[in-house]
XYZ file of C-alpha atoms in Angstrom:
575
model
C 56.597 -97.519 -158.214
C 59.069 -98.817 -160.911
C 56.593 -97.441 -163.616
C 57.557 -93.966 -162.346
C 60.854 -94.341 -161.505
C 61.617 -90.674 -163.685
C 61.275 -88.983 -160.598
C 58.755 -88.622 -157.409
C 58.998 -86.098 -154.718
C 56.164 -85.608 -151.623
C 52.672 -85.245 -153.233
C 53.901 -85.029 -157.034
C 55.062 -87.667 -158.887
C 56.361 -87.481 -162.971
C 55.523 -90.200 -165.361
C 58.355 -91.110 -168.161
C 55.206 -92.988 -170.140
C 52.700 -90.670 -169.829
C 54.328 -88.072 -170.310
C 52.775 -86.369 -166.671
C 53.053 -85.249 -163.687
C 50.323 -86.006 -161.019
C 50.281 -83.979 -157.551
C 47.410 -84.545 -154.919
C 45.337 -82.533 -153.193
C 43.236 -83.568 -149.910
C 44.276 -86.903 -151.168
C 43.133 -86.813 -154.624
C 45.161 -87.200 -157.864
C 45.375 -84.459 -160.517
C 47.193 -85.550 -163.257
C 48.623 -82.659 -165.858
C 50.101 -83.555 -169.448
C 53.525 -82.350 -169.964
C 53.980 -80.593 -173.916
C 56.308 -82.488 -175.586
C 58.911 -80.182 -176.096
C 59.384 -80.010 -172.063
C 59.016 -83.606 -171.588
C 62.286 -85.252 -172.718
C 64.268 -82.844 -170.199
C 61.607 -82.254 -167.864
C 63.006 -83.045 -164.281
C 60.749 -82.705 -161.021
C 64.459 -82.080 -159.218
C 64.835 -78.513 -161.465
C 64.976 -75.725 -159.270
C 62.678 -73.016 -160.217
C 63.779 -69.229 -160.794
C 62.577 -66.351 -159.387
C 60.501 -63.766 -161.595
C 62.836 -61.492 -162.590
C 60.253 -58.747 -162.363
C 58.492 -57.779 -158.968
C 55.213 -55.477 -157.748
C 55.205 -52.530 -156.061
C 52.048 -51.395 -154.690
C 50.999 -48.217 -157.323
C 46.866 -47.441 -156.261
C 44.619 -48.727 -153.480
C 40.816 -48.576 -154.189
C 38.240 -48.220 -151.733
C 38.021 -47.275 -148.541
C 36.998 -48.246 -145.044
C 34.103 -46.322 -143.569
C 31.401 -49.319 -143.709
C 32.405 -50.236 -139.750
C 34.506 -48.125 -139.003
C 34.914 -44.512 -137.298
C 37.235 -41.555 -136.786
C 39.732 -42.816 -139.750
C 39.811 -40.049 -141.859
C 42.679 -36.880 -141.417
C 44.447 -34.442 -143.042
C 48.052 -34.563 -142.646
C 50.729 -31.618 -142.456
C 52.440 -32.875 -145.824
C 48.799 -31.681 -147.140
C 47.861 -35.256 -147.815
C 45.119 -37.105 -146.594
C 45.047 -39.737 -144.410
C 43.127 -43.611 -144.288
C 43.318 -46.888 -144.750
C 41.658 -49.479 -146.470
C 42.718 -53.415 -146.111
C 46.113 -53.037 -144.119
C 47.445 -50.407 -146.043
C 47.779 -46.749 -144.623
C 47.187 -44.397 -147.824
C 48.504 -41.285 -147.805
C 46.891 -39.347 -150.938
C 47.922 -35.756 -152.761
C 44.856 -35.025 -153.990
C 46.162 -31.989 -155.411
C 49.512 -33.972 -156.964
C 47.009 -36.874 -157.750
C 49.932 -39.398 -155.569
C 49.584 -42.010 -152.940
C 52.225 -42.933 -151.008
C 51.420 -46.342 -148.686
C 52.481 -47.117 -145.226
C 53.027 -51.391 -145.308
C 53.847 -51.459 -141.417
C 50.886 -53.879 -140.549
C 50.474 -57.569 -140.729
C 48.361 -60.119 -138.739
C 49.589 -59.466 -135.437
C 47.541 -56.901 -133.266
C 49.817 -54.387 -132.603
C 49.796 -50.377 -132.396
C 52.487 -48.794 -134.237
C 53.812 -45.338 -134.613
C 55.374 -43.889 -137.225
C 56.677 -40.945 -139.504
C 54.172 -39.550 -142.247
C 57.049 -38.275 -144.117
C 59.371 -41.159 -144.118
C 57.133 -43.532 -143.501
C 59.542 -45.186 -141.264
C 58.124 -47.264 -138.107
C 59.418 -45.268 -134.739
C 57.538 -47.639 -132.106
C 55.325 -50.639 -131.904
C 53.246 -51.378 -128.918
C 51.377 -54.213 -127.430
C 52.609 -57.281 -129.280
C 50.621 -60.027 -127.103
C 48.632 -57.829 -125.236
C 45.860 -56.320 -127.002
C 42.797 -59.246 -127.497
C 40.887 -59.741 -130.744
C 41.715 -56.150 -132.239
C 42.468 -52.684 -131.142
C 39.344 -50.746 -132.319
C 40.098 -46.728 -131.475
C 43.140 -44.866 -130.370
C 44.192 -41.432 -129.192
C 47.442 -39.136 -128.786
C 46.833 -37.186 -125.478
C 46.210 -33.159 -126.167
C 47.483 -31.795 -123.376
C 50.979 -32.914 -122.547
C 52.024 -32.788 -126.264
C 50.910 -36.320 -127.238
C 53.390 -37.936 -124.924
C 50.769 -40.788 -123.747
C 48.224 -42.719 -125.900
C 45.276 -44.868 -125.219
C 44.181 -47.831 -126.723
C 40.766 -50.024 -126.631
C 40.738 -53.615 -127.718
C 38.015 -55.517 -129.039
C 38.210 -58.445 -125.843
C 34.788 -58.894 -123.802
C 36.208 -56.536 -121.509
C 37.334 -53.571 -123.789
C 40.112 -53.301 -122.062
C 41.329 -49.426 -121.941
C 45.267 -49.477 -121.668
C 47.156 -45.875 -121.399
C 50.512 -45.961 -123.085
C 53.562 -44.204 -122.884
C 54.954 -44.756 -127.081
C 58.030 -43.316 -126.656
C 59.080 -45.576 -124.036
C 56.580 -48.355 -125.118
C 55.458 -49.218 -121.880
C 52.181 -49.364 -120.646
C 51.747 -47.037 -118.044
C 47.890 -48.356 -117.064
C 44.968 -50.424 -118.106
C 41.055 -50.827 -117.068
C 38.091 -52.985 -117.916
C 35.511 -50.835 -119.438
C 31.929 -51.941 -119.517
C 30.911 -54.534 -122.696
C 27.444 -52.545 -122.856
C 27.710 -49.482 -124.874
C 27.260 -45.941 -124.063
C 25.460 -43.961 -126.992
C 27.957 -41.202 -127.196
C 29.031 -41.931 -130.995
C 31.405 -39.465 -131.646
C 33.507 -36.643 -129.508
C 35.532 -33.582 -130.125
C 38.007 -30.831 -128.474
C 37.543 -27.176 -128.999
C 40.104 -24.623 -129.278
C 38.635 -23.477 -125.780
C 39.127 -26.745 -124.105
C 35.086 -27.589 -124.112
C 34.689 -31.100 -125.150
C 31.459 -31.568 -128.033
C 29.903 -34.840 -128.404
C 27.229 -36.468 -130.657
C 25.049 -39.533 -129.720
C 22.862 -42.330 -130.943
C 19.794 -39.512 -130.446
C 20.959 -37.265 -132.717
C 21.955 -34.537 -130.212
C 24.804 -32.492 -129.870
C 26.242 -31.765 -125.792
C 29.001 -28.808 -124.911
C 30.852 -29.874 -121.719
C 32.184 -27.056 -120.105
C 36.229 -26.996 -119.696
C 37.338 -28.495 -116.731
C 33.915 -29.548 -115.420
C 31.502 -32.977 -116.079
C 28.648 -30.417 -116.485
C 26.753 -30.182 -120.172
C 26.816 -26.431 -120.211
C 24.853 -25.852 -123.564
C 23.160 -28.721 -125.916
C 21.667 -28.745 -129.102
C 19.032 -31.044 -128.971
C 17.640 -32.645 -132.732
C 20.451 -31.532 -134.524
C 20.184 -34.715 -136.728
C 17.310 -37.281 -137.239
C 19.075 -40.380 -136.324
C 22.801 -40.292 -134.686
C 25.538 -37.990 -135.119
C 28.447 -40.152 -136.491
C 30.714 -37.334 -136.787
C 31.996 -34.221 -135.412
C 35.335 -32.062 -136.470
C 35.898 -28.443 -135.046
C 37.224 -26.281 -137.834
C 40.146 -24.033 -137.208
C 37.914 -20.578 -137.511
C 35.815 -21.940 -134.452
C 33.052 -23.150 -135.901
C 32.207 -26.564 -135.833
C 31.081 -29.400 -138.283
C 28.501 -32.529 -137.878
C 27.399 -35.417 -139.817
C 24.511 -37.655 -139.328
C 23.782 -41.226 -139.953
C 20.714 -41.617 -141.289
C 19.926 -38.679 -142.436
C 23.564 -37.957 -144.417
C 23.574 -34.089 -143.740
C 26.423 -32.391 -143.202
C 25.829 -29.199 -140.729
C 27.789 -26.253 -139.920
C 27.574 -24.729 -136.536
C 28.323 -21.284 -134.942
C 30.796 -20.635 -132.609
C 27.472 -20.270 -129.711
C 26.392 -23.351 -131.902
C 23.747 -21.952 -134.246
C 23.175 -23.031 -137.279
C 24.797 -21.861 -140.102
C 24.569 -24.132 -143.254
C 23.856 -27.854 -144.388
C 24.149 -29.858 -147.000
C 22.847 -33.676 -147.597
C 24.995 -36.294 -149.061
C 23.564 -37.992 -151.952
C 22.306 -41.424 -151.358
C 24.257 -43.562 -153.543
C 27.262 -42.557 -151.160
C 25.634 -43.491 -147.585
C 25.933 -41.889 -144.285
C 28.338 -39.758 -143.172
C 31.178 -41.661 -141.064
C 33.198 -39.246 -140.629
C 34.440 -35.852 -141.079
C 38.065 -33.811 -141.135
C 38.827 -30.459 -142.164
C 41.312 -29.648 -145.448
C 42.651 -26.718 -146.495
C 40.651 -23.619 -147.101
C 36.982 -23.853 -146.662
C 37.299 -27.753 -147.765
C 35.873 -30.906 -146.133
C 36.286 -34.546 -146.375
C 33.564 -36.999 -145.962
C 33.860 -40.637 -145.511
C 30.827 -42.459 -145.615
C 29.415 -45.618 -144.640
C 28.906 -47.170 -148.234
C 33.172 -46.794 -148.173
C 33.321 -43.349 -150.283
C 35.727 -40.309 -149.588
C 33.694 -37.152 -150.479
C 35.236 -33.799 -151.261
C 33.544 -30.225 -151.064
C 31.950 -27.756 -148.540
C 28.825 -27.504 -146.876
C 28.641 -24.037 -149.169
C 29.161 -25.489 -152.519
C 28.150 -29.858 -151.814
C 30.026 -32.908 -152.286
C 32.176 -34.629 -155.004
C 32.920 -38.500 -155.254
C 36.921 -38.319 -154.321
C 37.182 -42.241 -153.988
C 34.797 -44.865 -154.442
C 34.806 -48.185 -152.987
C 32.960 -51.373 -153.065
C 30.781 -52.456 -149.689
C 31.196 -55.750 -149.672
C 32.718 -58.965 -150.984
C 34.837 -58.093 -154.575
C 34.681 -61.585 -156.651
C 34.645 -60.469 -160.095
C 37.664 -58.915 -162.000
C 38.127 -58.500 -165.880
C 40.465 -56.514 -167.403
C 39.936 -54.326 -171.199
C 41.842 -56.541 -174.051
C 43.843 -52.881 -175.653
C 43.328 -50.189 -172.999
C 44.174 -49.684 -169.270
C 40.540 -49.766 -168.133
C 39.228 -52.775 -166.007
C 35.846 -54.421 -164.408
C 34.735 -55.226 -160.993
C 32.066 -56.549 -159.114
C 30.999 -57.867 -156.379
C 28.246 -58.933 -153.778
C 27.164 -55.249 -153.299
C 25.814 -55.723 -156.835
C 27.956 -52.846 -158.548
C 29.750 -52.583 -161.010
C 32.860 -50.415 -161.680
C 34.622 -49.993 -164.534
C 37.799 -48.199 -163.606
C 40.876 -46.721 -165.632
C 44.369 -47.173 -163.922
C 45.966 -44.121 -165.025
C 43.388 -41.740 -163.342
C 42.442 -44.085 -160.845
C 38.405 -42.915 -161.286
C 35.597 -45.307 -162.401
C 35.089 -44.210 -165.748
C 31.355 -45.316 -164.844
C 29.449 -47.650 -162.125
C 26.132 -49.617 -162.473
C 23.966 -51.442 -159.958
C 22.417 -53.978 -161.050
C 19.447 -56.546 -159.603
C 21.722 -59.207 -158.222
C 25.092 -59.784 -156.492
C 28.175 -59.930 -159.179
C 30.397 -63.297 -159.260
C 32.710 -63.100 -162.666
C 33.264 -60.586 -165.531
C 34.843 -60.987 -168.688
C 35.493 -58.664 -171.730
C 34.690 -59.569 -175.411
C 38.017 -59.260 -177.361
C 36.776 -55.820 -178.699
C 36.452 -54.449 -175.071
C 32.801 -53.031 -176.432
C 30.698 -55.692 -174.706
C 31.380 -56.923 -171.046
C 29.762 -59.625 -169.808
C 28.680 -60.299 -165.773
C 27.639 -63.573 -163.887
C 25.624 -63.134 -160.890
C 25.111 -65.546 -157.910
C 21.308 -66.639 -159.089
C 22.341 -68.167 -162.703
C 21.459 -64.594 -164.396
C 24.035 -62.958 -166.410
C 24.325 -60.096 -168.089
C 25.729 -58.258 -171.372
C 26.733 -54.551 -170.586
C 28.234 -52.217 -173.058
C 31.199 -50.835 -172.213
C 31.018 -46.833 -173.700
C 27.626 -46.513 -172.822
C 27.158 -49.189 -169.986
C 23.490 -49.728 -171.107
C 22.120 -53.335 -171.275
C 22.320 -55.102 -173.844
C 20.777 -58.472 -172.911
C 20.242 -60.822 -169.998
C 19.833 -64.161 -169.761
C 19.497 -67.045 -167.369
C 21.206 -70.948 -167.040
C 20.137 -72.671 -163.930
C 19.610 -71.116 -160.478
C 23.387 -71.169 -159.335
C 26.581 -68.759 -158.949
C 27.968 -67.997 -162.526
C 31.432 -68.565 -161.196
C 32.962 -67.928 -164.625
C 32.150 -65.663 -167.959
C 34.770 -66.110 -170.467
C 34.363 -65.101 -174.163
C 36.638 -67.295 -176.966
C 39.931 -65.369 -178.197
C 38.327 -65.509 -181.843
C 34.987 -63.251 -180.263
C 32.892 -66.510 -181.598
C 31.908 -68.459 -178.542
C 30.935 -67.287 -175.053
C 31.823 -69.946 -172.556
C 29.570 -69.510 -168.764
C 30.797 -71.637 -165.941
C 27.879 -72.421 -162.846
C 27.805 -74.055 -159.664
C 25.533 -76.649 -161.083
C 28.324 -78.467 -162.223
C 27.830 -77.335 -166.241
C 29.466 -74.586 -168.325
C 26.691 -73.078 -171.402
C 27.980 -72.708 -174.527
C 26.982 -69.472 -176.430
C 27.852 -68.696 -180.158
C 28.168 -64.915 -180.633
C 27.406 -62.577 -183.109
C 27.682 -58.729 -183.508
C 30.522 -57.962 -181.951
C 29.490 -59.468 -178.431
C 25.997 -57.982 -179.218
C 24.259 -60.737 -180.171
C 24.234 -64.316 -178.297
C 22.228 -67.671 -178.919
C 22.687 -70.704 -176.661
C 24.596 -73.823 -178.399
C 24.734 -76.361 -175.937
C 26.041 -76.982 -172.432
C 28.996 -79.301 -171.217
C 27.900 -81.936 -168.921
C 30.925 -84.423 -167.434
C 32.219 -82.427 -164.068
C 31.018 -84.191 -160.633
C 31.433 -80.791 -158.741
C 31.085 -76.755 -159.611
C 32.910 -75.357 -162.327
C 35.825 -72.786 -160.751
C 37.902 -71.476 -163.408
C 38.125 -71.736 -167.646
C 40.749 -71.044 -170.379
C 40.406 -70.750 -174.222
C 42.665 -72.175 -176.479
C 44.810 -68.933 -178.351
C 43.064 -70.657 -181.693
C 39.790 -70.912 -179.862
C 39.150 -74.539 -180.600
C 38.964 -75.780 -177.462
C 38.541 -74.814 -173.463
C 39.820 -76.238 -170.846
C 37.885 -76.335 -167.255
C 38.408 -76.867 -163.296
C 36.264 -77.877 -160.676
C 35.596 -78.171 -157.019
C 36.461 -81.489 -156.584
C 39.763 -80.534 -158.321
C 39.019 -82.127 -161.989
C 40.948 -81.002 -165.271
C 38.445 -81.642 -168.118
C 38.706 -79.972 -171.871
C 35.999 -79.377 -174.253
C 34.705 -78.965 -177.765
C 32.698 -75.857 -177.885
C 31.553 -76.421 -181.739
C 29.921 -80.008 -180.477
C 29.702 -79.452 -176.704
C 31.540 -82.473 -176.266
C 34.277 -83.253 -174.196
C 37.370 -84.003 -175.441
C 38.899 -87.204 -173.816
C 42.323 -87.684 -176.220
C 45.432 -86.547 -173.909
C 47.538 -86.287 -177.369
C 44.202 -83.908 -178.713
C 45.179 -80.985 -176.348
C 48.522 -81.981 -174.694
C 50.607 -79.148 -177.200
C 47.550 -76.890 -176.984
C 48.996 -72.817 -176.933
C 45.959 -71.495 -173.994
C 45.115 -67.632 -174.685
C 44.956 -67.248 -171.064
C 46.353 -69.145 -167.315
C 43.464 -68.258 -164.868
C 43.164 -72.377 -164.407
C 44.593 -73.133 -160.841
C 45.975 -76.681 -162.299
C 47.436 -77.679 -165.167
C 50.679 -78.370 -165.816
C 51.953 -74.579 -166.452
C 50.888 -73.457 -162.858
C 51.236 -76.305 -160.261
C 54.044 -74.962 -159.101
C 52.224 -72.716 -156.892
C 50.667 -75.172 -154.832
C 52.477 -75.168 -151.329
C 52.343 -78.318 -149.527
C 50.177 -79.832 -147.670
C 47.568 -77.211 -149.651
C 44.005 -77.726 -149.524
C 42.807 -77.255 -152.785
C 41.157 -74.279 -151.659
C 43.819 -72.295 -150.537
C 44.406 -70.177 -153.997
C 41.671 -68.555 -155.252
C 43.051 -67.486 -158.648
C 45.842 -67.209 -160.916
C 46.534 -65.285 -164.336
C 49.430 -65.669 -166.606
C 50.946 -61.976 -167.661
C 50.246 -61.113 -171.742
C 53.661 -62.199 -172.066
C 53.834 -64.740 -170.999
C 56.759 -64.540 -168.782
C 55.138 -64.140 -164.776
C 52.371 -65.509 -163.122
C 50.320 -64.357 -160.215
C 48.034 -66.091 -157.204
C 45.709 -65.059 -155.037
C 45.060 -66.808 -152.063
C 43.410 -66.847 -148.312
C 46.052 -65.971 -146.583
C 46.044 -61.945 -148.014
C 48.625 -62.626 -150.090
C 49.827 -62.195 -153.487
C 52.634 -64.150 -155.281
C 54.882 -63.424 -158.019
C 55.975 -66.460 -160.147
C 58.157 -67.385 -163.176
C 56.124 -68.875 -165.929
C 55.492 -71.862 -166.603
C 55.529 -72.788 -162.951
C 55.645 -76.512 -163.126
C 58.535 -77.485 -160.449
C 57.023 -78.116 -157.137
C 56.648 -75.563 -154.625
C 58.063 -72.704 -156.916
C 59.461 -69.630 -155.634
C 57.397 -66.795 -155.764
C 57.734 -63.058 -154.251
C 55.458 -62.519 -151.715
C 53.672 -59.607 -151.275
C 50.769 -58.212 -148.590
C 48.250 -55.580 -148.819
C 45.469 -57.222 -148.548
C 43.485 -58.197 -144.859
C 41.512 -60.985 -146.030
C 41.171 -63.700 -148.398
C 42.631 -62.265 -152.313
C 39.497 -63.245 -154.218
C 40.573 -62.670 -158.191
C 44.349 -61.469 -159.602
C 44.999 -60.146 -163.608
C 47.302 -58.323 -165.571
C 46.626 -55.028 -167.465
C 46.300 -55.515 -171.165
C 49.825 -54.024 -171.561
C 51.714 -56.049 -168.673
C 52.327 -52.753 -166.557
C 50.074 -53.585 -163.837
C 48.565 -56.132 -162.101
C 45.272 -55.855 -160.116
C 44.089 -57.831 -157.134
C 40.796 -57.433 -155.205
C 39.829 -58.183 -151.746
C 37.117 -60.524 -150.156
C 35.991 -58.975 -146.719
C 38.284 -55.988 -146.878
C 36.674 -55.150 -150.438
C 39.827 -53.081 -151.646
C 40.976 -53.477 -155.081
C 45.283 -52.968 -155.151
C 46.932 -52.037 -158.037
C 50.625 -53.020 -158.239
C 53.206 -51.449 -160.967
C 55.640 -54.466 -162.166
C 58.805 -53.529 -162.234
């Protein structure tokens, strides 16, 4: 390896003649052009420095109501109570404030702890519980001392806790069949109310196993929630047919109200202050309102896989979209979508025009779209191929409209009208595998691509051509980093990576940090460039799945990161 003899560590190796550095992933090369004004002290032995900047987690989006029950409270601080991804969120509504309890991680462990502080006071069950711990509950008669827990094993195992202590006073196999008693609730009184797949409500009289009064019908479909209200009366909400009912205290009824559609059934229900309620529904929405005067959108969530991210090139608004074909565009100072769309299929990519008035969507069938941003009407839609659009990325200049697909080619677009207008130009043809992420050049002459099969390739957009001269691009000044290799960002490869571990990167406006997403739920903080080996990063979780897409607010004061199977979008402050 004499040729090379500038330097090689495990899996990278630097190139005096070249002027490159080549890692490997799964095996294969990936070589990455150094810029000449880092090559002549350029040493793969430099230690890389730590960002000096780091997140803090600001906002969580979404909520979890889509399989999931009784996970919705009101707090004595006067803040309510849920959690989305693994983050507890505690949210003013009134102060318009979150505060975020960061206590969980991968293991499958109950844990206690202070809503004020937010301090851990006891964790319970590290090795015992199987799979996942699905429902809990504080006893109500002995002052909370003992809690009980229900895994997710084959046997549901039921396990009766003493938390103060942490030991585990009993357990019990329950039976894997389910009973249709969906939801249950204590009275003041100390009769026990509970709802069922049938849509009927049963009193059990204190004390006794006996149904002393039942209120048969009270939904069509089952009753997912029930929460007795401090003046007596009592509260329901029903699956499929999203009402939410107030009963009497001898369980007459009083009022009702139906949910909208757009927000889903009615998960579950708590009480706030005054005659308020909050409603968390199955489509992953926290309603606010009364059964007297209706319901209000409080948060809104995605339902299901979050893929596409964009943010607005001068204001602090941003895109997403997902498989649940909606989109959101969102502000991040009041934390509402300023407006959301559905549209025919499930979202892949985003990307603004640089006049934030057009916004552009892939889809997973080779349609894409053109939405404007004030009004989001449509302003075109067009098709290339049948595949994901796994990139839409419009030139720094506003001229050219780049769209990656999983057929292996990106379709050049020339654009006209301020992102209005659009008329094909060509398509690049050279990558053996699907087309993953794209950068402009900050002059807009040229765009660089990855691929599945881990390929750096550059193009001509004027000619559709690509562009084989190392020397051609090797100073090029990119607009944008979202390109998981290339010389600037292969420091955040880890070894023994995959290839597929890091789902996305983006360089801050900067041009100072840089930030991954990958599919272990975890965000990293970088120094940029990143081109040492195995870079430090901070490390940051949130997330309880795979971290699909990562970007930086226009003005470098946030970052945003969204969420594969927990479909949360975080917002972190850099500080």
């Amino acid at each position: 390896m004499s040729s090379f003899g500038a330097g090689k560590t495990k899996e990278v190796i630097f190139s005096v003649e070249d002027g490159s550095v080549k890692m490997f992933l799964r095996g294969r090369p990936v070589p990455m052009m150094i810029p000449d004004e880092l090559a002549p002290t350029y040493s793969l032995d430099t230690r890389s420095e730590l960002p000096s900047c780091r997140l803090k987690l600001d906002w969580v989006y979404g909520y979890r109501g889509r399989d999931c029950r009784a996970n919705l409270y009101l707090l004595p601080t006067g803040e309510i109570v849920y959690f989305v991804a693994s983050v507890a969120v505690l949210y003013s509504v009134e102060e318009q404030r979150q505060r975020h309890y960061l206590g969980h991680n991968d293991d499958i462990k109950v844990r206690i702890w202070d809503s004020v502080s937010l301090s851990t006071l006891h964790v319970l069950g590290l090795g015992v519980f199987d799979r996942a711990v699905c429902c809990v509950g504080f006893s109500k008669s002995n002052g909370g001392n003992l809690l009980c827990a229900v895994d997710e094993s084959n046997d549901h195992m039921l396990s009766v806790w003493d938390w103060a202590k942490e030991t585990k006073v009993v357990d019990v196999k329950k039976h894997e069949k389910p009973k249709y008693v969906l939801c249950v609730t204590f009275l003041e009184g100390g009769d026990v109310v509970t709802g069922d797949s049938g849509g009927n409500l049963y009193v059990w009289g204190k004390g006794g196993n006996r149904i002393t009064q039942a209120v048969l019908g009270a939904h069509d479909g089952g009753v997912f929630g029930l929460c007795a209200l401090r003046d007596g009366t009592l509260v329901s909400g029903g699956g499929r047919d999203r009402r939410v009912v107030l009963w009497g205290s001898d369980y007459s009824k009083l009022q009702e109200v139906e949910v909208p559609e757009d927000f889903g059934p009615v998960r579950t229900v708590a009480e706030g202050h005054g005659d308020t309620l909050y409603v968390g529904t199955t489509r992953n929405s926290i309603l606010q309102g009364s059964v007297h005067t209706g319901f209000s959108l409080l948060v809104q969530g995605h339902v299901e896989e979050l893929w596409g991210l964009a943010t607005h090139p001068s204001r602090a608004q941003f895109v997403t979209c997902g498989q649940d074909k909606l989109v959101h565009l969102g502000r991040s100072e009041s934390h509402q979508p300023l407006w959301s769309r559905i549209i025919e299929d499930p979202a892949r990519s985003a990307g603004f025009h640089p006049s934030g008035s057009v916004l552009a969507v892939g889809t997973v069938t080779g349609r894409w779209l053109l939405l404007d941003t004030e009004t989001h009407d449509l302003v075109a839609i067009h098709t290339d191929g049948n595949e994901q659009i796994s990139v839409v990325s419009f030139s720094p200049d506003g001229a050219y409209l780049a769209v990656g697909s999983h057929d292996n080619l990106v379709y050049v677009y020339t654009v006209d009208q301020g992102g209005r207008k659009v008329s094909r130009l060509g398509k690049c043809s050279g990558h053996s595998s699907f087309i993953t992420h794209l950068d402009w050049a900050q002059d807009s002459s040229c765009f660089v691509t990855n691929s599945g099969d881990y390929e750096i390739l550059y193009w001509d957009p004027a000619t559709c051509k690509q562009i084989t001269s190392a020397d051609a691009v090797r100073n090029m000044e990119w607009a944008t980093a979202t390109c998981v290799l290339g010389f600037g960002v292969f420091g955040i490869w880890s070894e023994g990576a995959d290839g597929t571990d890091i789902n996305a990167v983006a360089r801050s406006h900067d041009g100072k940090l840089l930030a991954s997403a990958d599919d272990f739920g975890k965000v990293h903080l970088f120094s940029y460039p990143c081109c040492q080996p195995r870079a430090l990063s901070h490390k940051y979780g949130g997330h309880s799945s795979h971290v699909t897409n990562v970007a930086f607010l226009w003005d470098d004061s946030m970052a945003l990161t969204t969420g594969g199977k927990d479909t949360s979008v975080l917002q972190w402050r850099v500080v």
